[in-house]
CSV table of C-alpha atoms in Angstrom, one decimal:
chain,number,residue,atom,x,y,z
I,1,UNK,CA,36.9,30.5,38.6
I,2,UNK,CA,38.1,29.6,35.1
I,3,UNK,CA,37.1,27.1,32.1
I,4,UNK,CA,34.7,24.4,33.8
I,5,UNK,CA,33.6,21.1,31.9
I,6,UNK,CA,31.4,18.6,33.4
I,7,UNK,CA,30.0,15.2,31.7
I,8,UNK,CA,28.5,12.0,32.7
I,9,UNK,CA,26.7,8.8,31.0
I,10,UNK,CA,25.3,10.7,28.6
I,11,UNK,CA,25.5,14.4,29.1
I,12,UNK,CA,28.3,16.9,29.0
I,13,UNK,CA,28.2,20.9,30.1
I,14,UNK,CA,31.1,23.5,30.1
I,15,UNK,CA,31.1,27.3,30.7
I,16,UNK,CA,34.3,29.5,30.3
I,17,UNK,CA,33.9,32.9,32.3
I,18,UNK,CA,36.0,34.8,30.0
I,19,UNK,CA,33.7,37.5,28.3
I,20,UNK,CA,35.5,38.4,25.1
I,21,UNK,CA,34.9,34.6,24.1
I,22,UNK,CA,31.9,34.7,21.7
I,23,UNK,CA,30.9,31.2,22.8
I,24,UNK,CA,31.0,30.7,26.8
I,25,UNK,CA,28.7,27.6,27.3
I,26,UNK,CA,28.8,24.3,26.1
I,27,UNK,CA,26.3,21.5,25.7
I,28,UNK,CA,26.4,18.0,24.6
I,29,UNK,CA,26.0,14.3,25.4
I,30,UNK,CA,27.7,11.4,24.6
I,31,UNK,CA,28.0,11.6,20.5
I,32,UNK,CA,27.6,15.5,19.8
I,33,UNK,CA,28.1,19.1,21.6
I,34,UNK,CA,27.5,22.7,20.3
I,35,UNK,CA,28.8,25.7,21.6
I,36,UNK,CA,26.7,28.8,22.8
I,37,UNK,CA,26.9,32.2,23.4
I,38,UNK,CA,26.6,33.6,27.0
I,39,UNK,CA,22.8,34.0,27.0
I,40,UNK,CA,22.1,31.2,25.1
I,41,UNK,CA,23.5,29.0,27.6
I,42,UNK,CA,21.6,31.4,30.6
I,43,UNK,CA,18.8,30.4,28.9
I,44,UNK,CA,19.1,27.1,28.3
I,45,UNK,CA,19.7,26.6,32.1
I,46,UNK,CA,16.6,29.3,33.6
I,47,UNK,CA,14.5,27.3,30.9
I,48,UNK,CA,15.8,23.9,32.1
I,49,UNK,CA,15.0,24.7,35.9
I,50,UNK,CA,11.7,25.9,35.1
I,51,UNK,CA,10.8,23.2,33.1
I,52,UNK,CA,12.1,20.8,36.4
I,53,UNK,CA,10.4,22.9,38.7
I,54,UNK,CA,7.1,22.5,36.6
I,55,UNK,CA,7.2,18.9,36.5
I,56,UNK,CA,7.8,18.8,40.0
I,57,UNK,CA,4.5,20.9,40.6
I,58,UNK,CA,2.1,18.7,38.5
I,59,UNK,CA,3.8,15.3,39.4
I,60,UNK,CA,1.2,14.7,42.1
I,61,UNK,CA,-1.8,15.6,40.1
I,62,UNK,CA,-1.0,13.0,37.4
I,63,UNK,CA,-1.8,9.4,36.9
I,64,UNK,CA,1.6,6.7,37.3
I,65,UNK,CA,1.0,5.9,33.3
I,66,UNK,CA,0.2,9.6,31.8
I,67,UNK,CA,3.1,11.3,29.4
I,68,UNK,CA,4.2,14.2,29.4
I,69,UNK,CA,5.2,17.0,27.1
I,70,UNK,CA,6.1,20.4,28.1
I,71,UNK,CA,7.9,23.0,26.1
I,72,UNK,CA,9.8,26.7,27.3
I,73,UNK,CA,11.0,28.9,25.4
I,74,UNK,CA,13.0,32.6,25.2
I,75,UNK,CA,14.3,34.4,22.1
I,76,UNK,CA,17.4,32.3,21.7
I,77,UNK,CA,16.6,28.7,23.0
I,78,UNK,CA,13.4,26.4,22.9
I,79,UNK,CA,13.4,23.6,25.3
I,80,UNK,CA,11.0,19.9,25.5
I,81,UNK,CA,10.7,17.9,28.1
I,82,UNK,CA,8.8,14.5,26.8
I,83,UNK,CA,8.1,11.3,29.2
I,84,UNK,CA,7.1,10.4,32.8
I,85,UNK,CA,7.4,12.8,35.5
I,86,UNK,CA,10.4,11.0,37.1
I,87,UNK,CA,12.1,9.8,34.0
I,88,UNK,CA,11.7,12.6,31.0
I,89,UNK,CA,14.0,13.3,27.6
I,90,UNK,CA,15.0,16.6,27.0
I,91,UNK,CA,15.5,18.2,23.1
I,92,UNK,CA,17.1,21.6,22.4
I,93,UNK,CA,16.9,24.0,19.5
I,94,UNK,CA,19.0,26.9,19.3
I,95,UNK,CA,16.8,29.7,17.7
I,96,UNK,CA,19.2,31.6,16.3
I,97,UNK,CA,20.8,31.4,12.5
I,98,UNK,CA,22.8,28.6,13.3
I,99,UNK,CA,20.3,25.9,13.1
I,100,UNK,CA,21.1,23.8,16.3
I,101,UNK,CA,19.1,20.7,17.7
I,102,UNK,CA,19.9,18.2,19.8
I,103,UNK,CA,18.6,16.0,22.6
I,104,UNK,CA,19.3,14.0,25.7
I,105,UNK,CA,18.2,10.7,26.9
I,106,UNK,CA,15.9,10.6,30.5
I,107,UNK,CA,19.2,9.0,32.7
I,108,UNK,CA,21.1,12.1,31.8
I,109,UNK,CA,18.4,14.8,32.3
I,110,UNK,CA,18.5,14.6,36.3
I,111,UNK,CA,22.5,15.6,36.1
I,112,UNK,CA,22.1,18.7,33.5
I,113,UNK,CA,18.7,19.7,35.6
I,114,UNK,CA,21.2,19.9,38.9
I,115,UNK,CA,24.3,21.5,37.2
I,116,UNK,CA,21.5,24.0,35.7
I,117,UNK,CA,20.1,24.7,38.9
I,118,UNK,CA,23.2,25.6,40.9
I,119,UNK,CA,24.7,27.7,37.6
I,120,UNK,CA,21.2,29.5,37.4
I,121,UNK,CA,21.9,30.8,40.8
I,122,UNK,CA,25.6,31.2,40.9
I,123,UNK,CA,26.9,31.6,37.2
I,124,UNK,CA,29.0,28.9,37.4
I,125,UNK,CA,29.8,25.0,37.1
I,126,UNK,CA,30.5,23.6,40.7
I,127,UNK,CA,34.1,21.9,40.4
């Protein structure tokens, strides 16, 4: 499968398979993207789903009005998730040298949590 880029109301995610590219992924939303290397953008994804699949496991034990804020993290990425169960923002900061932050607003998370799920288990964008 080649060069995939996806993008809705407020979100956009690419990955190129080629592997001599130094940057394979690509995240963004309306106003901004950044490129990232291979694991960077694994990572973003695994961390994405797992921050989705943690909400999902507390949902029931919270009250309708109570916030929250939950953070993942690897080497190269650091992830936030900060709202209501059903409707959350997400932030990113690249940890790396290049000094890389950026965010999403809650009606785009949903999309980039199901485009993370399916390339977390396939390694790549569905077309």
């Amino acid at each position: 499968m080649g060069r995939s880029l996806k993008k809705g109301t407020g979100w956009r995610l690419g990955w190129d398979p080629d592997p001599t590219r130094t940057f394979q992924g690509l995240v963004g939303a309306d106003d901004w993207a950044v490129e990232l290397t291979a694991a960077e953008f694994e990572d973003f994804c695994r961390l994405l789903v797992q921050l989705a699949d943690t909400v999902e496991s507390i949902a029931s034990e919270l009250m309708p009005e109570e916030r929250i804020a939950i953070e993942a993290e690897s080497d190269l990425v650091w992830l936030e998730i900060e709202g209501f169960p059903a409707c959350y923002s997400l932030r990113l900061l690249v940890l790396t040298q290049r000094n890389i932050e950026g965010n999403w607003q809650p009606e785009a998370v949903q999309q980039l949590v199901q485009l993370s799920h399916v390339f977390h288990k396939s390694h790549e964008l569905p077309l």
